[in-house]
Coordinates of C-alpha atoms and ligand atoms in Angstrom, one line a residue:
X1 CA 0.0 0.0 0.0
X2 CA 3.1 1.8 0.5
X3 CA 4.1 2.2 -2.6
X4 CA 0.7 4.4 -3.3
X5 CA 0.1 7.0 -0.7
X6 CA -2.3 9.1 -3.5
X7 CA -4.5 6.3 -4.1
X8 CA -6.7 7.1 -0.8
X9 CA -10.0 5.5 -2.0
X10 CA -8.0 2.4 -2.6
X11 CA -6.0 2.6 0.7
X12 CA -9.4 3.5 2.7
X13 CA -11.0 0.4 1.0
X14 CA -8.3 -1.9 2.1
X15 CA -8.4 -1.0 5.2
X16 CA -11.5 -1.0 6.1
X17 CA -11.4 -4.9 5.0
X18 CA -7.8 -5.3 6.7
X19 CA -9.1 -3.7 10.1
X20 CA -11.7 -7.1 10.7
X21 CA -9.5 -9.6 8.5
X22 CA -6.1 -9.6 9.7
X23 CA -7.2 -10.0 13.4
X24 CA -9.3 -13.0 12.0
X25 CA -6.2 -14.1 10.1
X26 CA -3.9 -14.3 12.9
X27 CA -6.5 -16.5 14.9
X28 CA -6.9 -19.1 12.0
X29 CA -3.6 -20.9 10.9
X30 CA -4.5 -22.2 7.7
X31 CA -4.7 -18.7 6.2
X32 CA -1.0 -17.8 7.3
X33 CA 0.2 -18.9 4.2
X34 CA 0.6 -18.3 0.9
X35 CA 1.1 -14.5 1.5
X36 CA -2.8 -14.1 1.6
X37 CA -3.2 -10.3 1.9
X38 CA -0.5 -9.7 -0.5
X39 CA -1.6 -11.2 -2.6
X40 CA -5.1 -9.1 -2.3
X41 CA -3.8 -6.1 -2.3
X42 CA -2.1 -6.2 -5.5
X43 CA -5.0 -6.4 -8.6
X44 CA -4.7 -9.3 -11.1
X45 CA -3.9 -6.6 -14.0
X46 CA -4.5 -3.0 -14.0
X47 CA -5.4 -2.1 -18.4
X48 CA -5.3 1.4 -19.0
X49 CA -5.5 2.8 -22.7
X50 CA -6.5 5.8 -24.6
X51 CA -9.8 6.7 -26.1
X52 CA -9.7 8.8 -29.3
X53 CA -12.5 9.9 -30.2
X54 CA -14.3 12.4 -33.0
X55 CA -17.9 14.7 -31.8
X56 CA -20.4 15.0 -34.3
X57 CA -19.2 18.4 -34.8
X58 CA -15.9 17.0 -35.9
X59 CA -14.1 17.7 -33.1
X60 CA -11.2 15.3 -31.7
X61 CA -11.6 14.1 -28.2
X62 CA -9.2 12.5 -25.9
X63 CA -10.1 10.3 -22.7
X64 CA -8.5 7.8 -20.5
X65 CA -9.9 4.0 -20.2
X66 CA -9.5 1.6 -17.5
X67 CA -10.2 -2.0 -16.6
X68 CA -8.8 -3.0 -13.1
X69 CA -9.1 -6.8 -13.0
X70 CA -8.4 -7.9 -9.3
X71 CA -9.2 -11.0 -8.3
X72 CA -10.7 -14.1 -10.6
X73 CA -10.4 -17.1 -8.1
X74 CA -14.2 -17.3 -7.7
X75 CA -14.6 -17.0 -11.6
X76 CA -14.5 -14.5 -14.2
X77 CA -14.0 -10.9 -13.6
X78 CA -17.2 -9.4 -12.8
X79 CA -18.1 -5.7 -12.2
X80 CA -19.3 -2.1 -13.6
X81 CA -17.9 0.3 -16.2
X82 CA -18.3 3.8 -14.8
X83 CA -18.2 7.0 -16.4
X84 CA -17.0 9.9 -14.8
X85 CA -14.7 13.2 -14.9
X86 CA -13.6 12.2 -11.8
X87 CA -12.7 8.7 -11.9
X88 CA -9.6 7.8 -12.2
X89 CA -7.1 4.4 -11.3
X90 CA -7.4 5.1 -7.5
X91 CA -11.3 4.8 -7.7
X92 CA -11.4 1.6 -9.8
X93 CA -9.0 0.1 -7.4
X94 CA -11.0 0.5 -4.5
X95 CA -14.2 -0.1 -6.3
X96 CA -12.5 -3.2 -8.1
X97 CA -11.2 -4.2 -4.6
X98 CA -14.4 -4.2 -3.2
X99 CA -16.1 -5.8 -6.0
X100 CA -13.7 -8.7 -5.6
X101 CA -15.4 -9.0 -1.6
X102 CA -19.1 -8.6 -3.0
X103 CA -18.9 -11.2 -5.5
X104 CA -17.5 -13.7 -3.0
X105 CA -20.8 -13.0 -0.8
X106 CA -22.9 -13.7 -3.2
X107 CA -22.3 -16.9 -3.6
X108 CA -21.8 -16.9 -7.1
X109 CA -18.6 -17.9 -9.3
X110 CA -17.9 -14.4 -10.1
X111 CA -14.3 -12.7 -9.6
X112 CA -13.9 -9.0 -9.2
X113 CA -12.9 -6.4 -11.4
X114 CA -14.2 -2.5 -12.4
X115 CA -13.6 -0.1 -15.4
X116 CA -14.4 2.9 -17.0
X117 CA -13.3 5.8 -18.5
X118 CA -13.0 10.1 -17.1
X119 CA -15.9 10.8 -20.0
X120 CA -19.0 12.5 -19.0
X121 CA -22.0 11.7 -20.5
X122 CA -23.7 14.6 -18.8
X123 CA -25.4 17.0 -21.6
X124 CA -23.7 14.7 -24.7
X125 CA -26.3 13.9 -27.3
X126 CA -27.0 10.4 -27.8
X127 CA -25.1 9.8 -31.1
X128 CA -21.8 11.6 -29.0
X129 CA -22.4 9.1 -26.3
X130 CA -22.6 6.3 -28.9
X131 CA -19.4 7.4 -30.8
X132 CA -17.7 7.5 -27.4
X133 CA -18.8 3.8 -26.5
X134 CA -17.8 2.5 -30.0
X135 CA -14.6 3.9 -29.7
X136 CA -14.2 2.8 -26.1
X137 CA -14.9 -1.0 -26.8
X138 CA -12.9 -0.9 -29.7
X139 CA -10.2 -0.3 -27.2
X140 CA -11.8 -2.8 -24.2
X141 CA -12.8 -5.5 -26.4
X142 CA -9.7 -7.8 -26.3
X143 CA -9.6 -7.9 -22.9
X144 CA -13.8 -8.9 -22.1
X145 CA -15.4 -12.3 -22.4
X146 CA -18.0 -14.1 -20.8
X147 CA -15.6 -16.5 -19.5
X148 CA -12.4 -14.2 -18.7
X149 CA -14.3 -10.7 -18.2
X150 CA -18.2 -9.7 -17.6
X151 CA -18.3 -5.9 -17.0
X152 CA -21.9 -3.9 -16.3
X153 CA -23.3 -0.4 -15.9
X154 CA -22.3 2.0 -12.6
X155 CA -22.3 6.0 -12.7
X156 CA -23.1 6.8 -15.9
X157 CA -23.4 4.1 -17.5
X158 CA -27.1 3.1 -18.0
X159 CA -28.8 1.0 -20.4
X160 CA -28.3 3.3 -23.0
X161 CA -24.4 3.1 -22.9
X162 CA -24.7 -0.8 -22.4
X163 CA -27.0 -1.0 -25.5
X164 CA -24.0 1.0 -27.5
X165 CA -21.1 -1.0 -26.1
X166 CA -22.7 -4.6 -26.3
X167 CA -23.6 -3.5 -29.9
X168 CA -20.4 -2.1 -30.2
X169 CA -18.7 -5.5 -29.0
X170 CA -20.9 -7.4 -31.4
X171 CA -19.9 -6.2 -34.5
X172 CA -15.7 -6.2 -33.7
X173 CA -16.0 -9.8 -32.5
X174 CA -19.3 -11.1 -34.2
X175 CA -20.6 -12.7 -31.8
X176 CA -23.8 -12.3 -29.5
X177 CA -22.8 -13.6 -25.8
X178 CA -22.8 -12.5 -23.0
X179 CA -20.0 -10.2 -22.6
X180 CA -21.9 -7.5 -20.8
X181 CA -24.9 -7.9 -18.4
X182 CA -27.5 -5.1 -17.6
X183 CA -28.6 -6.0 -21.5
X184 CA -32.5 -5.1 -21.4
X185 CA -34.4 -8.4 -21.7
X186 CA -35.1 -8.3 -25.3
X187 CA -31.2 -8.0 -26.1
X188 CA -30.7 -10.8 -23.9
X189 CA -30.7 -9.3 -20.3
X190 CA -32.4 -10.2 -17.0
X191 CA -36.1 -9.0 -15.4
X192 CA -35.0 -7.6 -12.8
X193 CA -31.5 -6.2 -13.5
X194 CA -32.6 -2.4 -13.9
X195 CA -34.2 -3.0 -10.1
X196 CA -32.0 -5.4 -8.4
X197 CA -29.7 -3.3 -6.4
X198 CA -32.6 -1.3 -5.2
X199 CA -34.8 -4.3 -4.5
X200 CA -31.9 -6.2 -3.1
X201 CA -30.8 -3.2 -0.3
X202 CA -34.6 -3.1 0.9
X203 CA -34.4 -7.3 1.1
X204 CA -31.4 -7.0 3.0
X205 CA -32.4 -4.3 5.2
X206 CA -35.4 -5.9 6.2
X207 CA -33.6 -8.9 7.3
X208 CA -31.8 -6.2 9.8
X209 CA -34.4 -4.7 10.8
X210 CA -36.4 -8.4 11.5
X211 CA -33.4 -9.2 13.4
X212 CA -33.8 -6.0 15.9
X213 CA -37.9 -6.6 15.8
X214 CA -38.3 -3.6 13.8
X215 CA -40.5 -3.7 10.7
X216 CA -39.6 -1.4 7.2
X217 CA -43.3 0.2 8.0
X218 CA -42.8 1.8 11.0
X219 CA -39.0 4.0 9.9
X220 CA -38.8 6.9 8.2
X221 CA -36.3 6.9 5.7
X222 CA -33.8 9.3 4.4
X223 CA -31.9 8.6 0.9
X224 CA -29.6 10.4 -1.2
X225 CA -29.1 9.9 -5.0
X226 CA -32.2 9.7 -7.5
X227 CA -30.2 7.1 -10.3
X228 CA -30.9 3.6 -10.8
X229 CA -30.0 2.7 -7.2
X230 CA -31.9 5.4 -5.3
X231 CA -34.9 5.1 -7.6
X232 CA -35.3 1.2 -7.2
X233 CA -34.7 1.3 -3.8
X234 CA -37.5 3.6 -2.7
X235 CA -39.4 1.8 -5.6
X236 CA -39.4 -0.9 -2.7
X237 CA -39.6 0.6 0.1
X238 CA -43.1 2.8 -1.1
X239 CA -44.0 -1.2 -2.0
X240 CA -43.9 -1.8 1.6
X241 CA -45.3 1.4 3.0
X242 CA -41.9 2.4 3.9
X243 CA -42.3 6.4 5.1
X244 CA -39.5 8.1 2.8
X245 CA -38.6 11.7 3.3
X246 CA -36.0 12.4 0.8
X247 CA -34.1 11.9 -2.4
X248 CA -31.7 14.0 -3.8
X249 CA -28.9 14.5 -7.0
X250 CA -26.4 17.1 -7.9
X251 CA -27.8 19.9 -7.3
X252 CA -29.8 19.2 -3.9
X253 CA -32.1 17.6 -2.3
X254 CA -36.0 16.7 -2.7
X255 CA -37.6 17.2 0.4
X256 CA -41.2 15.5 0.8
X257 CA -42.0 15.8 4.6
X258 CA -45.2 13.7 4.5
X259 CA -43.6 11.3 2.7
X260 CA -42.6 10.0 -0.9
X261 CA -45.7 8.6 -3.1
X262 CA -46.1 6.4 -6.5
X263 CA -47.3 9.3 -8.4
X264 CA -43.9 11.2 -7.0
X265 CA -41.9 8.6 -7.7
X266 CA -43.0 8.5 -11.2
X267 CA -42.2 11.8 -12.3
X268 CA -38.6 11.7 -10.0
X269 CA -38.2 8.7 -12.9
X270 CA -39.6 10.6 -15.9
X271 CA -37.2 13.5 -14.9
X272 CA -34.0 11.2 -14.1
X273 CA -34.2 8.5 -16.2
X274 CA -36.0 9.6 -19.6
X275 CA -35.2 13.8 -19.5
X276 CA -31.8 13.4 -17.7
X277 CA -33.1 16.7 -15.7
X278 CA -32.5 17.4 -12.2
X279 CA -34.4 17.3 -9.4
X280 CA -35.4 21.1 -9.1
X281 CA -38.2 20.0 -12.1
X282 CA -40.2 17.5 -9.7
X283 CA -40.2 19.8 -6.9
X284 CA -42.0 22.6 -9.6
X285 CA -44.3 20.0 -9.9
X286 CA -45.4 19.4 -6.6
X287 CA -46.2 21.9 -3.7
X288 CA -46.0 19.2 -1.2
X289 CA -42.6 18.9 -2.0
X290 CA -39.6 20.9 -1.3
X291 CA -36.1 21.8 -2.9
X292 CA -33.3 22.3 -0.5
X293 CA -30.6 24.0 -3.3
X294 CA -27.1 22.4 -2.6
X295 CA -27.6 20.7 0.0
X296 CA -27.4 16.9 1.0
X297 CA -30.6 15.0 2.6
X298 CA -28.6 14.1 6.1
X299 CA -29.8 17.0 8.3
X300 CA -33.4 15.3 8.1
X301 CA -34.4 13.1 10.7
X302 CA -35.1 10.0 10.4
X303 CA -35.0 6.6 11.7
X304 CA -32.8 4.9 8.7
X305 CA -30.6 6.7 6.3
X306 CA -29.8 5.1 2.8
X307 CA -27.1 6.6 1.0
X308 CA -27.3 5.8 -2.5
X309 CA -24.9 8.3 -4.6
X310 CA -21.5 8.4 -4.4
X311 CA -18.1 7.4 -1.9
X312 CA -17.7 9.5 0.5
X313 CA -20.7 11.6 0.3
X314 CA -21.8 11.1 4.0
X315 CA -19.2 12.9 6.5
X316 CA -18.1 13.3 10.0
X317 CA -20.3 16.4 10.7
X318 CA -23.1 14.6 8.5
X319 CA -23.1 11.5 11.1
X320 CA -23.1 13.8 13.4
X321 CA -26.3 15.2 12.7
X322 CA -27.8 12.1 11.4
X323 CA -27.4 10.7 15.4
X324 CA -28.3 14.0 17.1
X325 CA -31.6 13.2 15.1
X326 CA -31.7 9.6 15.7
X327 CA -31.1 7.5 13.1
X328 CA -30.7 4.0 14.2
X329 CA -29.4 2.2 11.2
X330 CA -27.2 3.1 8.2
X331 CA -27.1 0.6 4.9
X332 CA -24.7 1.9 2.3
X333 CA -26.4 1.5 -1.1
X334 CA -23.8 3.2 -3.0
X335 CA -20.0 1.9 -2.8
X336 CA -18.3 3.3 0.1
X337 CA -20.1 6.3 0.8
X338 CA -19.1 6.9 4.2
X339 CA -15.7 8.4 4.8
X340 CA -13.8 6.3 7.6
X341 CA -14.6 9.0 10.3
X342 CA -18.0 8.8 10.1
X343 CA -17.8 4.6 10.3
X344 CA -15.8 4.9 13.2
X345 CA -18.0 7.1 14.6
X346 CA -21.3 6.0 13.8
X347 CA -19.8 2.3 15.3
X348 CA -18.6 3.7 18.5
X349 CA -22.3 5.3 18.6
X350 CA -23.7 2.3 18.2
X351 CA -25.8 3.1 15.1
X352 CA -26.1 -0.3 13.4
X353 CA -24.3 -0.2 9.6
X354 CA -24.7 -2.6 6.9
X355 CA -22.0 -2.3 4.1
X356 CA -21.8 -1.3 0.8
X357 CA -20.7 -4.7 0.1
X358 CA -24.0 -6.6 1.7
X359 CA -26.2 -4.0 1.0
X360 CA -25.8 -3.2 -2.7
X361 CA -24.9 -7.2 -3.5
X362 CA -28.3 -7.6 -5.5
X363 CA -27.3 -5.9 -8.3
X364 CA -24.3 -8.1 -9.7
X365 CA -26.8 -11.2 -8.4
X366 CA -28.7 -10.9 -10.9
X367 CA -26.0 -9.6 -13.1
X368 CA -24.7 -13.5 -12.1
X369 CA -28.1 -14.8 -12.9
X370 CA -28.3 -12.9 -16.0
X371 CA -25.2 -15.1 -17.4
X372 CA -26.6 -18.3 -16.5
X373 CA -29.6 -17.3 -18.6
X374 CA -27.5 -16.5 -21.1
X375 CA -25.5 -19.4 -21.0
X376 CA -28.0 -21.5 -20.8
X377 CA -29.9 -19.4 -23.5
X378 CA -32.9 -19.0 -21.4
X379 CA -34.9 -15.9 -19.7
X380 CA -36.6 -16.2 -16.4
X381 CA -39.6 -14.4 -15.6
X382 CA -39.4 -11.3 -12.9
X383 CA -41.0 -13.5 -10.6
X384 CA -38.3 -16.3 -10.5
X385 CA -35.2 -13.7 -10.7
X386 CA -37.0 -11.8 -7.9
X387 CA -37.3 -14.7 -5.8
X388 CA -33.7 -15.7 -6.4
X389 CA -32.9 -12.2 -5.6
X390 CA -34.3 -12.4 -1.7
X391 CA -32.8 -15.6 -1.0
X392 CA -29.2 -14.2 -2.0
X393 CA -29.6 -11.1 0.4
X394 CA -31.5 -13.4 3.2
X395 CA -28.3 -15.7 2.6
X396 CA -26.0 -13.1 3.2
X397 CA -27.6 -11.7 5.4
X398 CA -26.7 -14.8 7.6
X399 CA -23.5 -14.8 6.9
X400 CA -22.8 -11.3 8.3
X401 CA -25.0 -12.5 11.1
X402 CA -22.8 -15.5 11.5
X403 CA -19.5 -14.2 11.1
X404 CA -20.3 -10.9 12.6
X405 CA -22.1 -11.3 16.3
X406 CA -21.0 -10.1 18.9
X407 CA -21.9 -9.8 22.9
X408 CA -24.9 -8.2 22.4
X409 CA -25.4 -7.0 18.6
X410 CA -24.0 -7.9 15.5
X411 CA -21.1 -6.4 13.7
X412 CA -21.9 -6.6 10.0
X413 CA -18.9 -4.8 8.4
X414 CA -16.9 -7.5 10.4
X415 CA -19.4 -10.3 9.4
X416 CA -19.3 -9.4 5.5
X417 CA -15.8 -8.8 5.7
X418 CA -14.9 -12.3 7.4
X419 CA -17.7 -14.3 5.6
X420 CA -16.2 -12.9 1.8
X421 CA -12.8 -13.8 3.0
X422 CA -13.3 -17.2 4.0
X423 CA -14.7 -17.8 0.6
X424 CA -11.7 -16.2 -1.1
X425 CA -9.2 -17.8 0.6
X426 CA -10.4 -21.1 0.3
X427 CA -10.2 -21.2 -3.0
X428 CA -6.9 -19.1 -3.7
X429 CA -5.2 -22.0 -1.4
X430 CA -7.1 -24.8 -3.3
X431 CA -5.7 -23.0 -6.8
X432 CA -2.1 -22.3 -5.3
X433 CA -0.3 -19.1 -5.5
X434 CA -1.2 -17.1 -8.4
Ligands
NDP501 P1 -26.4 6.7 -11.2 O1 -25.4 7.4 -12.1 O2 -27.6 6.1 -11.8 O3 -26.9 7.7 -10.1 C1 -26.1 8.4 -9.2 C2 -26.9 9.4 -8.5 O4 -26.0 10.0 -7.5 C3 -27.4 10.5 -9.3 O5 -28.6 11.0 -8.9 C4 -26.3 11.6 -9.2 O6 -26.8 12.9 -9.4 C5 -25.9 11.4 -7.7 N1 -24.5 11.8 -7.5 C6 -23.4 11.3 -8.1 N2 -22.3 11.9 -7.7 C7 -22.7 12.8 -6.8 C8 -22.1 13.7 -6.0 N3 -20.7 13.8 -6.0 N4 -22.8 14.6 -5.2 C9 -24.2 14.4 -5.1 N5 -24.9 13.6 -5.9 C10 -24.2 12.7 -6.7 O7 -25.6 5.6 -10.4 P2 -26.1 4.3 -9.7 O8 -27.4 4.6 -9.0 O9 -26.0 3.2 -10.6 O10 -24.9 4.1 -8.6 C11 -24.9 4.8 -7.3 C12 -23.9 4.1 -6.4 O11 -24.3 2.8 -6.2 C13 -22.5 4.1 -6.8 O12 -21.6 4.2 -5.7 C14 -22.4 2.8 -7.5 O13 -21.0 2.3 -7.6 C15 -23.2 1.9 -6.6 N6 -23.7 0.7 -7.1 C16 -24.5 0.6 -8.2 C17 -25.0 -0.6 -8.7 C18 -26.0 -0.6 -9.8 O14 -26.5 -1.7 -10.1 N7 -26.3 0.5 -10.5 C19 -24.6 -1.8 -8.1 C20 -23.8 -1.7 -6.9 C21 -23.4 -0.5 -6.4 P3 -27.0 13.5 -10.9 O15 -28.2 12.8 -11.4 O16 -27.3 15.0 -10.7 O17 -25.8 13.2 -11.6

């Protein structure tokens, strides 16, 4: 780690994972071998290439590309492409790095990896987005397959881009596979994909919840973000009468005191999804509902807060607040969005915290079920994918429960951390070093 003191993300990452591992490690012989968390720290391959490409004005564009491939002893590399001005190597290490961890809890033979590029689809046209993904793959393509490389969507990358990089991928290898999942089910994708990290948090949180007898009803809920994870968990939590206060995006935060409905919900989508507007547009529409300009949802109170944006976007000062209020339980949604400050805070508080790892597992599930469909060139109804989808976050659930209980509550950062490992580790020292 040393050797990279401006990769923060990927040092915070690590050791948030090292802090509950390596006391477990020194308690458990077998894994003192084999240089174990060495060998984790350091990625599989780290690809990095340049993406030239022309606007439909005829200008000449130049961005960087990444795939971070970290860990395949579970099976093939498996997790999103993001697109971002601000990504960069530091942030698919860490997100690669986690990924790696995910994957292992869901049970499914899927490695880690995570990719992307510093382009911003924000305010591009759609034939500027598709140049950019053509010339993006052309660049990616040698390095994908479904049985050596499965990347998805993330920030910025929505069904749109998939649809131009899967076609894209098509016609420089011509084949059809599955080399990317989030594919919309007539192009081969999953029911369900679009919904399952959303769905999958709420599954998972109610399992907490269950476990403190506490029902999803009887909380009020905070969230941050209004993209495909923010939308399709409050999708969910309305479902089950959840009361949900807030959403928000880039330019603030949608404030609906009596609570989130359906017919809300569906222009919040309409706005996001479709007009790729902001949030300021629902809150014109709706007198009921407030626009806080700027500012993120965490000075609400509430009884649960979901953040489902970005790393780091919930602070010290923000945890803060969040406890002077009284929230009782934090489940990261998005990758990493606490900074280690608030963590340690919000543990030593005693506010319960299910990680992003746990928490936001649904959504490369059914990426995982999406390639056994496509392997086994079949498609599911929502119904069986949905059902699939619950017992994966009951299951690991229990294993945070398992590997995580302590006198008197239950660690779950420990528990997810200890449960991926074991799986990990097992099968690096079955397949040797390397
Ligand atoms: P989207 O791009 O669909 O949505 C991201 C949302 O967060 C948008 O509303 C965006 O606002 C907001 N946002 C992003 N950056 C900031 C910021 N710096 N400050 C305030 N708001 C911000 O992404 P996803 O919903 O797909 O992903 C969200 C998180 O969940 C990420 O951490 C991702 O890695 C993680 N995740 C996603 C999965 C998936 O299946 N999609 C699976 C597992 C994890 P605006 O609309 O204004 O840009």
């Amino acid at each position: 780690q040393d050797q990279y003191p401006e990769q923060q993300q990927f040092r915070q990452a690590v050791a948030d994972v090292f802090q509950s591992i390596v006391p477990y490690v020194n308690a458990t012989e077998k894994y003192q071998t084999c240089a174990l968390l060495d060998q984790l720290l350091v990625p599989d391959r780290v690809i990095e290439f340049r993406v030239s490409w022309q606007d439909g004005a005829g200008d000449y564009h130049v961005n960087r590309g990444w795939r971070v491939q970290h860990n395949n002893a579970l099976g093939a590399y498996k997790g999103g492409l993001r697109f971002h001005p601000a990504a960069n190597l530091d942030t698919f290490k860490f997100l690669a790095f986690e990924q790696t961890f995910k994957n292992a809890l869901t049970g499914l033979p899927m490695g880690g990896g995570k990719g992307g590029s510093d382009f911003d689809p924000k305010g591009k046209s759609d034939a500027d987005v598709l140049r950019f993904c053509q010339a993006f793959m052309l660049k990616l393509n040698r390095f994908i397959g479904p049985e050596q490389d499965v990347p998805a969507g993330d920030i910025g990358v929505g069904s749109r881009e998939i649809g131009y990089l899967f076609g894209a991928y098509k016609q420089i290898s011509g084949v059809f596979n599955g080399v990317l999942t989030g594919k919309p089910p007539a192009s081969g994708g999953s029911h369900i994909r679009k919904e399952a990290t959303g769905y999958g948090c709420v599954y998972f949180l109610q399992a907490m919840l269950k476990q403190q007898d506490l029902s999803l009803k009887d909380q009020t809920f905070v969230v941050s973000g209004a993209g495909n994870v923010a939308i399709y968990t409050v999708e969910k939590l309305l479902q089950q009468q959840a009361r949900v206060i807030t959403m928000s995006d880039s330019s603030g935060t949608l404030l609906a005191k009596d609570g989130l409905t359906e017919a809300h919900l569906k222009v919040i989508k309409q706005t996001k999804e479709v007009e790729r507007g902001s949030l300021t547009a629902v809150a014109d529409e709706f007198a009921e509902i407030d626009f806080i300009k700027g500012k993120k949802p965490w000075s609400q109170t509430c009884d649960v807060a979901i953040p489902c944006a970005t790393q780091n976007e919930l602070e010290l000062q923000d945890a803060k607040q969040l406890k002077s209020n009284g929230v009782q339980v934090i489940a990261e949604a998005a990758n990493m969005p606490l900074t280690s400050e608030a963590t340690e805070y919000l543990k030593e508080q005693g506010v319960l915290l299910g990680p992003s790892k746990a928490v936001n597992a649904g959504g490369v599930a059914v990426s995982g079920l999406e390639r056994t469909q496509n392997a086994l060139l079949q498609s599911w109804s929502s119904e069986k994918v949905d059902e699939q989808l619950k017992n994966i976050m009951q299951d690991i659930h229990q294993a945070c429960v398992t590997h995580g209980k302590e006198e008197g509550r239950i660690d779950y950062i420990k528990g997810a951390n200890i449960a991926a490992f074991v799986k990990l580790a097992d099968a690096m020292l079955f397949q040797g070093i390397g």
